[in-house]
Amino acid sequence: MHNSKGQVSENMLPEASSAENSVSLPRRKFLATAATTAAAGTAVAGFPYIASAQTPIRLRFQSTWPNTFIYHEVAEDWTRKVEEMTGGRLQIQMMSAGMVVPGLQVLDATMDGVLDGAHGIPGFWFGKNTAFGLYGAGPDFGMNSMQLLGWVEYGGGKELYREVQEAARVNVQSFLLGPVPPEPLGWFNREINQVSDLEGLRFRTAGLAVDMFNQLGMSTVQMAPADIVPALDRGVLDAAEFASATDDRVMGFPDVARYYYQRSYHMMNNPCEIMINRRRYDSLPDDIKVILNHAAHAASADMHWKNMHRMSQDYIEMQEEGVEMRRTPPAVLEAQLRAWDAVIEKHSAENEVFARVIESQKAWARRVVYWHNEVTPDQELAYNHYFG
């Protein structure tokens, strides 16, 4: 047996007979001590956190999403990975939007210590600094979501993100994760065949994309997710975009709109963000800080796979249920790129860190997207060969 320090105590050993007192007792004490110490060492080697019996660190997070959304689900996936990787030493409760504060107030609540952390997307903080919008909206210069996260990790994007935060006086520890497929152009009740069909439409969008759609002559409206479908149903909105086939279906868009237009340059990439209160993060053990980063990388891969599985299912099922899927006309896509040129020029002139993020993204995309296009054969050609 062991005392509180994990050592063998003499008064815990069996009594020796009087005949053994002079020689056998010291020898038996030595053997008992050696055996117990060896067993304890084996236990510690196999289960390092059981021996320490530490009280788990418990943190309270909130996401910006309702609990029915796939993005809240993947936020919970990250918390499970953290708990598994830390052997239960760190346990994070991920609450859904509104349980403590409204969804779009989680960043301020995290900085103020009302929450220990949160899950959202960088574009939500566009109002604090326009450069946040480039981590999820913007032309992206041909990058897909994995290439954008590659820029974050290896092209200087992570360091620039910290500069954007400093410029906006946002003091949290952030991890960008989760490649998200390109968002559809949106839901419409009339066909879109040319750019002029967009002019004057009351259209819900968010973040930096507001400026781009305004350039196309649309009358943009920003509103909370829960209000979008009712506004479409009442005719307050003519059209709207939100997220993906999975979340759009959950929200009820198929019940209020006829056409679902795919392909758009308004949000080609929209990575998620884990943010942690700075003091809370600094107080964590160094090995747990490393685990938080590795868990974000693992969650990114898992989210990528889960998205392709779930979103493809929901897309096809909506088609089978009568939603008319359309591809955005090339003329509209080209007009979007020209509109982005004007938006980039305006904000780069007004915001120095915005301009530096743009130049960094362009340098990465010029090399990486070029290489990707050079080496990747036409996927649609192969698909049509087998299934077309």
Coordinates of C-alpha atoms in Angstrom, one line a residue:
M1 CA 0.0 0.0 0.0
H2 CA 1.0 3.6 -0.5
N3 CA 0.8 6.7 1.6
S4 CA -0.3 10.1 0.1
K5 CA 3.1 10.5 -1.5
G6 CA 3.0 7.2 -3.3
Q7 CA 5.6 5.7 -1.0
V8 CA 5.5 2.5 1.0
S9 CA 4.9 3.1 4.7
E10 CA 6.3 0.8 7.3
N11 CA 3.2 0.6 9.4
M12 CA 1.3 -0.6 6.4
L13 CA 3.4 -3.8 6.1
P14 CA 2.4 -7.1 7.8
E15 CA 4.1 -7.8 11.2
A16 CA 7.1 -10.2 11.2
S17 CA 7.4 -13.0 13.8
S18 CA 10.0 -12.5 16.6
A19 CA 12.3 -15.1 15.1
E20 CA 12.5 -13.1 11.9
N21 CA 13.0 -9.7 13.5
S22 CA 16.8 -9.6 13.2
V23 CA 17.3 -10.5 9.6
S24 CA 14.1 -11.3 7.7
L25 CA 12.2 -8.1 8.4
P26 CA 14.6 -5.7 6.6
R27 CA 14.9 -8.1 3.7
R28 CA 11.1 -8.5 3.4
K29 CA 10.6 -4.7 3.7
F30 CA 13.1 -4.2 0.9
L31 CA 11.4 -6.8 -1.4
A32 CA 8.0 -5.4 -0.7
T33 CA 9.1 -1.8 -1.4
A34 CA 10.8 -2.8 -4.6
A35 CA 7.8 -4.8 -5.9
T36 CA 5.4 -2.0 -5.0
T37 CA 7.5 0.7 -6.6
A38 CA 7.9 -1.4 -9.8
A39 CA 4.2 -1.9 -10.0
A40 CA 3.5 1.8 -9.5
G41 CA 6.1 2.7 -12.1
T42 CA 4.4 0.4 -14.6
A43 CA 1.0 2.0 -13.9
V44 CA 2.4 5.5 -14.4
A45 CA 4.1 4.5 -17.6
G46 CA 0.9 3.0 -19.0
F47 CA -1.5 5.6 -17.7
P48 CA 0.3 8.8 -17.0
Y49 CA -2.7 10.8 -16.0
I50 CA -4.3 8.3 -13.7
A51 CA -1.5 8.3 -11.3
S52 CA -1.6 12.1 -10.9
A53 CA -5.4 12.0 -10.2
Q54 CA -5.7 15.7 -11.3
T55 CA -9.0 17.4 -11.1
P56 CA -10.0 18.1 -14.8
I57 CA -9.9 21.6 -16.1
R58 CA -13.5 22.5 -17.2
L59 CA -14.2 25.3 -19.7
R60 CA -17.5 26.8 -21.0
F61 CA -17.7 27.6 -24.7
Q62 CA -20.5 28.7 -26.9
S63 CA -20.9 28.5 -30.6
T64 CA -22.5 30.9 -33.0
W65 CA -24.8 28.1 -34.3
P66 CA -28.1 26.5 -33.3
N67 CA -27.6 23.0 -32.1
T68 CA -29.3 21.6 -35.3
F69 CA -26.5 23.0 -37.6
I70 CA -23.7 20.8 -38.8
Y71 CA -21.2 23.6 -37.8
H72 CA -22.3 23.2 -34.2
E73 CA -21.9 19.5 -34.5
V74 CA -18.3 19.9 -35.8
A75 CA -17.6 22.3 -32.9
E76 CA -18.6 19.5 -30.5
D77 CA -16.4 17.1 -32.5
W78 CA -13.4 19.3 -31.7
T79 CA -14.2 19.3 -28.0
R80 CA -14.4 15.5 -28.0
K81 CA -11.0 15.3 -29.6
V82 CA -9.5 17.6 -27.0
E83 CA -10.9 15.5 -24.2
E84 CA -9.6 12.3 -25.7
M85 CA -6.2 13.7 -26.5
T86 CA -5.8 15.0 -23.0
G87 CA -7.0 11.9 -21.3
G88 CA -9.8 13.8 -19.8
R89 CA -7.6 16.5 -18.2
L90 CA -9.4 19.2 -20.2
Q91 CA -13.2 19.0 -20.6
I92 CA -15.0 21.6 -22.7
Q93 CA -18.8 22.2 -22.7
M94 CA -19.8 23.5 -26.1
M95 CA -23.2 25.3 -25.8
S96 CA -25.3 26.4 -28.8
A97 CA -26.1 29.9 -29.8
G98 CA -28.1 31.9 -27.3
M99 CA -27.5 29.7 -24.3
V100 CA -25.4 32.4 -22.7
V101 CA -25.2 35.3 -25.2
P102 CA -26.6 35.9 -28.7
G103 CA -24.5 34.1 -31.3
L104 CA -22.8 37.1 -32.8
Q105 CA -21.7 38.3 -29.3
V106 CA -19.5 35.3 -28.5
L107 CA -16.2 37.1 -29.4
D108 CA -16.9 40.0 -26.9
A109 CA -18.1 37.5 -24.3
T110 CA -14.9 35.5 -24.7
M111 CA -12.7 38.6 -24.3
D112 CA -14.7 39.7 -21.3
G113 CA -14.4 36.3 -19.6
V114 CA -18.2 35.7 -19.7
L115 CA -17.3 32.6 -21.8
D116 CA -14.0 30.7 -21.7
G117 CA -14.1 30.3 -25.5
A118 CA -16.3 30.1 -28.6
H119 CA -16.7 28.7 -32.1
G120 CA -17.7 30.8 -35.1
I121 CA -16.2 32.1 -38.3
P122 CA -13.8 35.1 -38.8
G123 CA -16.2 36.9 -41.2
F124 CA -18.6 37.5 -38.3
W125 CA -16.1 40.1 -37.0
F126 CA -16.0 42.1 -40.2
G127 CA -17.4 45.1 -38.3
K128 CA -14.3 45.2 -36.1
N129 CA -11.9 45.2 -39.0
T130 CA -12.7 44.7 -42.7
A131 CA -9.7 42.3 -43.0
F132 CA -11.5 39.7 -40.9
G133 CA -13.8 39.4 -44.0
L134 CA -10.9 38.0 -46.1
Y135 CA -10.7 34.9 -43.9
G136 CA -13.9 33.5 -45.4
A137 CA -15.0 35.9 -48.2
G138 CA -13.3 37.7 -51.0
P139 CA -12.2 36.4 -54.4
D140 CA -9.7 34.0 -52.9
F141 CA -7.9 34.1 -56.3
G142 CA -8.9 30.6 -57.3
M143 CA -8.1 28.9 -54.0
N144 CA -10.3 26.2 -52.6
S145 CA -10.8 25.8 -48.8
M146 CA -7.9 23.4 -48.2
Q147 CA -5.6 25.8 -50.1
L148 CA -6.7 28.7 -48.0
L149 CA -6.0 26.8 -44.8
G150 CA -2.6 25.9 -46.3
W151 CA -2.0 29.6 -46.6
V152 CA -3.0 30.0 -43.0
E153 CA -0.5 27.3 -41.9
Y154 CA 2.4 27.8 -44.3
G155 CA 1.9 31.0 -46.2
G156 CA 1.8 33.6 -43.4
G157 CA -2.0 33.7 -42.9
K158 CA -1.8 32.7 -39.3
E159 CA 0.6 35.5 -38.4
L160 CA -1.4 38.0 -40.4
Y161 CA -4.6 36.9 -38.6
R162 CA -2.9 37.9 -35.3
E163 CA -2.1 41.3 -36.8
V164 CA -5.7 41.8 -37.8
Q165 CA -6.8 40.9 -34.3
E166 CA -4.3 43.4 -32.8
A167 CA -5.5 46.1 -35.2
A168 CA -9.1 45.4 -34.0
R169 CA -8.0 45.1 -30.3
V170 CA -9.2 41.5 -30.3
N171 CA -7.2 39.7 -27.6
V172 CA -8.1 36.0 -27.8
Q173 CA -6.1 32.8 -28.8
S174 CA -7.5 31.6 -32.1
F175 CA -7.3 28.4 -34.1
L176 CA -8.6 28.5 -37.7
L177 CA -9.9 25.1 -38.8
G178 CA -12.4 23.4 -40.9
P179 CA -12.4 23.6 -44.7
V180 CA -15.9 24.6 -45.9
P181 CA -17.1 24.0 -49.4
P182 CA -18.0 27.0 -51.6
E183 CA -21.3 28.5 -50.6
P184 CA -24.1 28.5 -53.2
L185 CA -25.2 31.8 -54.8
G186 CA -28.5 31.3 -53.0
W187 CA -32.2 30.7 -53.1
F188 CA -34.4 32.5 -55.6
N189 CA -38.0 32.4 -56.7
R190 CA -37.2 33.5 -60.2
E191 CA -34.6 32.4 -62.7
I192 CA -31.2 34.2 -63.0
N193 CA -30.0 34.2 -66.5
Q194 CA -27.9 37.4 -66.6
V195 CA -26.4 40.0 -64.3
S196 CA -29.4 42.4 -64.8
D197 CA -31.7 39.8 -63.2
L198 CA -30.0 40.5 -59.9
E199 CA -30.5 44.2 -60.0
G200 CA -32.8 45.6 -57.2
L201 CA -33.3 42.2 -55.5
R202 CA -33.6 42.4 -51.8
F203 CA -31.0 39.9 -50.9
R204 CA -29.7 38.6 -47.6
T205 CA -26.0 38.1 -47.3
A206 CA -23.3 38.9 -44.7
G207 CA -19.8 40.2 -44.1
L208 CA -17.6 41.4 -46.9
A209 CA -19.9 39.8 -49.5
V210 CA -22.3 42.7 -48.8
D211 CA -20.0 45.1 -50.6
M212 CA -19.6 42.7 -53.6
F213 CA -23.3 42.1 -54.1
N214 CA -24.0 45.9 -53.8
Q215 CA -21.6 46.4 -56.7
L216 CA -23.9 44.1 -58.7
G217 CA -26.9 46.4 -58.0
M218 CA -28.5 44.2 -55.4
S219 CA -30.2 45.7 -52.3
T220 CA -28.4 43.7 -49.6
V221 CA -29.9 43.0 -46.1
Q222 CA -28.2 41.5 -43.1
M223 CA -30.3 39.6 -40.6
A224 CA -30.0 36.8 -38.0
P225 CA -30.2 33.3 -39.4
A226 CA -33.5 32.5 -37.7
D227 CA -35.2 35.5 -39.5
I228 CA -34.1 34.6 -43.1
V229 CA -36.7 32.0 -44.1
P230 CA -39.7 33.8 -42.5
A231 CA -38.6 37.0 -44.4
L232 CA -38.4 35.1 -47.7
D233 CA -41.8 33.5 -47.0
R234 CA -43.4 37.0 -46.3
G235 CA -41.8 38.6 -49.3
V236 CA -39.6 40.9 -47.2
L237 CA -36.7 39.3 -49.0
D238 CA -36.6 38.4 -52.7
A239 CA -33.6 36.0 -52.3
A240 CA -31.0 34.9 -49.8
E241 CA -27.9 32.9 -49.3
F242 CA -26.8 31.3 -46.0
A243 CA -24.5 28.3 -45.8
S244 CA -24.7 24.8 -47.4
A245 CA -27.1 22.2 -48.6
T246 CA -27.2 20.7 -45.1
D247 CA -27.9 23.8 -43.0
D248 CA -30.1 25.4 -45.7
R249 CA -32.3 22.3 -45.7
V250 CA -32.5 22.3 -41.9
M251 CA -33.6 26.0 -41.9
G252 CA -36.4 25.3 -44.3
F253 CA -35.3 27.1 -47.5
P254 CA -36.8 24.5 -49.8
D255 CA -40.3 25.4 -48.4
V256 CA -40.1 29.0 -49.4
A257 CA -37.9 29.2 -52.6
R258 CA -38.0 27.4 -55.9
Y259 CA -34.5 27.7 -57.3
Y260 CA -31.2 26.9 -55.6
Y261 CA -28.3 28.4 -57.6
Q262 CA -24.9 26.7 -57.1
R263 CA -21.5 28.2 -57.6
S264 CA -20.5 31.7 -56.5
Y265 CA -17.4 33.7 -55.7
H266 CA -18.9 35.5 -52.7
M267 CA -17.7 32.9 -50.1
M268 CA -15.5 30.3 -51.8
N269 CA -13.9 29.5 -48.4
N270 CA -15.3 30.0 -45.0
P271 CA -13.0 28.4 -42.3
C272 CA -14.3 28.1 -38.8
E273 CA -12.5 29.6 -35.7
I274 CA -12.0 28.4 -32.2
M275 CA -11.3 31.3 -29.9
I276 CA -10.2 31.1 -26.2
N277 CA -10.0 33.8 -23.6
R278 CA -6.4 35.0 -23.5
R279 CA -5.9 34.6 -19.7
R280 CA -7.6 31.2 -19.6
Y281 CA -5.4 30.0 -22.5
D282 CA -2.2 31.3 -20.9
S283 CA -3.0 29.5 -17.7
L284 CA -3.2 26.1 -19.4
P285 CA -0.2 23.6 -19.2
D286 CA 2.1 23.8 -22.2
D287 CA 1.3 20.2 -23.4
I288 CA -2.5 21.0 -23.5
K289 CA -1.8 24.1 -25.6
V290 CA -0.1 21.9 -28.1
I291 CA -3.0 19.4 -28.0
L292 CA -5.5 22.2 -28.7
N293 CA -3.6 23.0 -32.0
H294 CA -3.3 19.3 -33.0
A295 CA -7.0 18.8 -32.2
A296 CA -7.9 21.7 -34.5
H297 CA -5.9 20.0 -37.3
A298 CA -7.6 16.7 -36.7
A299 CA -11.0 18.3 -36.6
S300 CA -10.3 20.0 -39.9
A301 CA -9.7 16.7 -41.6
D302 CA -12.8 15.2 -40.0
M303 CA -14.9 18.2 -40.9
H304 CA -13.8 18.0 -44.5
W305 CA -14.9 14.3 -44.7
K306 CA -18.1 14.8 -42.8
N307 CA -19.1 17.8 -45.1
M308 CA -18.6 15.8 -48.3
H309 CA -20.7 13.0 -46.9
R310 CA -23.6 14.9 -45.4
M311 CA -23.8 17.8 -47.9
S312 CA -23.8 15.5 -50.9
Q313 CA -26.6 13.5 -49.3
D314 CA -28.7 16.5 -48.6
Y315 CA -28.1 18.1 -52.0
I316 CA -29.3 14.9 -53.8
E317 CA -32.3 14.4 -51.5
M318 CA -33.4 18.0 -52.0
Q319 CA -33.2 17.4 -55.8
E320 CA -35.4 14.3 -55.4
E321 CA -37.9 16.3 -53.4
G322 CA -38.3 18.8 -56.2
V323 CA -35.9 21.7 -55.5
E324 CA -34.6 23.0 -58.9
M325 CA -30.8 23.1 -58.8
R326 CA -29.3 25.5 -61.2
R327 CA -25.7 26.6 -62.0
T328 CA -25.0 30.3 -61.8
P329 CA -24.5 31.7 -65.3
P330 CA -20.8 32.4 -66.2
A331 CA -21.6 36.0 -66.9
V332 CA -22.7 36.4 -63.2
L333 CA -19.5 34.8 -62.0
E334 CA -17.4 37.0 -64.1
A335 CA -19.3 40.1 -62.9
Q336 CA -18.7 38.9 -59.3
L337 CA -14.9 38.9 -59.9
R338 CA -15.0 42.4 -61.4
A339 CA -17.0 43.5 -58.4
W340 CA -14.4 42.1 -56.0
D341 CA -11.8 44.1 -57.8
A342 CA -13.6 47.3 -56.9
V343 CA -14.1 46.1 -53.3
I344 CA -10.5 45.2 -52.9
E345 CA -9.3 48.5 -54.2
K346 CA -11.5 50.4 -51.9
H347 CA -10.7 48.6 -48.7
S348 CA -7.0 48.3 -49.4
A349 CA -6.8 52.0 -49.7
E350 CA -8.5 52.5 -46.4
N351 CA -7.0 49.6 -44.3
E352 CA -3.3 48.8 -44.4
V353 CA -3.6 45.4 -42.9
F354 CA -6.4 44.5 -45.3
A355 CA -4.0 45.4 -48.2
R356 CA -1.2 43.2 -46.7
V357 CA -3.6 40.2 -46.3
I358 CA -4.6 40.6 -49.9
E359 CA -1.0 40.6 -51.2
S360 CA -0.1 37.6 -49.1
Q361 CA -3.1 35.6 -50.4
K362 CA -2.3 36.6 -54.0
A363 CA 1.3 35.5 -53.6
W364 CA 0.3 32.1 -52.2
A365 CA -2.5 31.5 -54.8
R366 CA -0.3 32.6 -57.7
R367 CA 2.0 29.6 -56.9
V368 CA -0.2 27.0 -55.3
V369 CA -3.3 27.3 -57.5
Y370 CA -1.1 27.4 -60.6
W371 CA 0.6 24.2 -59.5
H372 CA -2.8 22.6 -58.6
N373 CA -4.3 23.4 -62.0
E374 CA -1.2 22.2 -63.8
V375 CA -1.2 18.7 -62.2
T376 CA -4.9 18.0 -61.6
P377 CA -6.8 16.4 -64.5
D378 CA -10.4 17.4 -65.3
Q379 CA -12.5 15.8 -62.6
E380 CA -15.8 16.5 -64.4
L381 CA -14.4 14.7 -67.5
A382 CA -13.7 11.6 -65.5
Y383 CA -17.0 11.7 -63.7
N384 CA -19.0 12.0 -66.9
H385 CA -17.0 9.1 -68.4
Y386 CA -18.2 6.8 -65.6
F387 CA -21.5 8.3 -64.5
G388 CA -22.6 10.9 -67.1

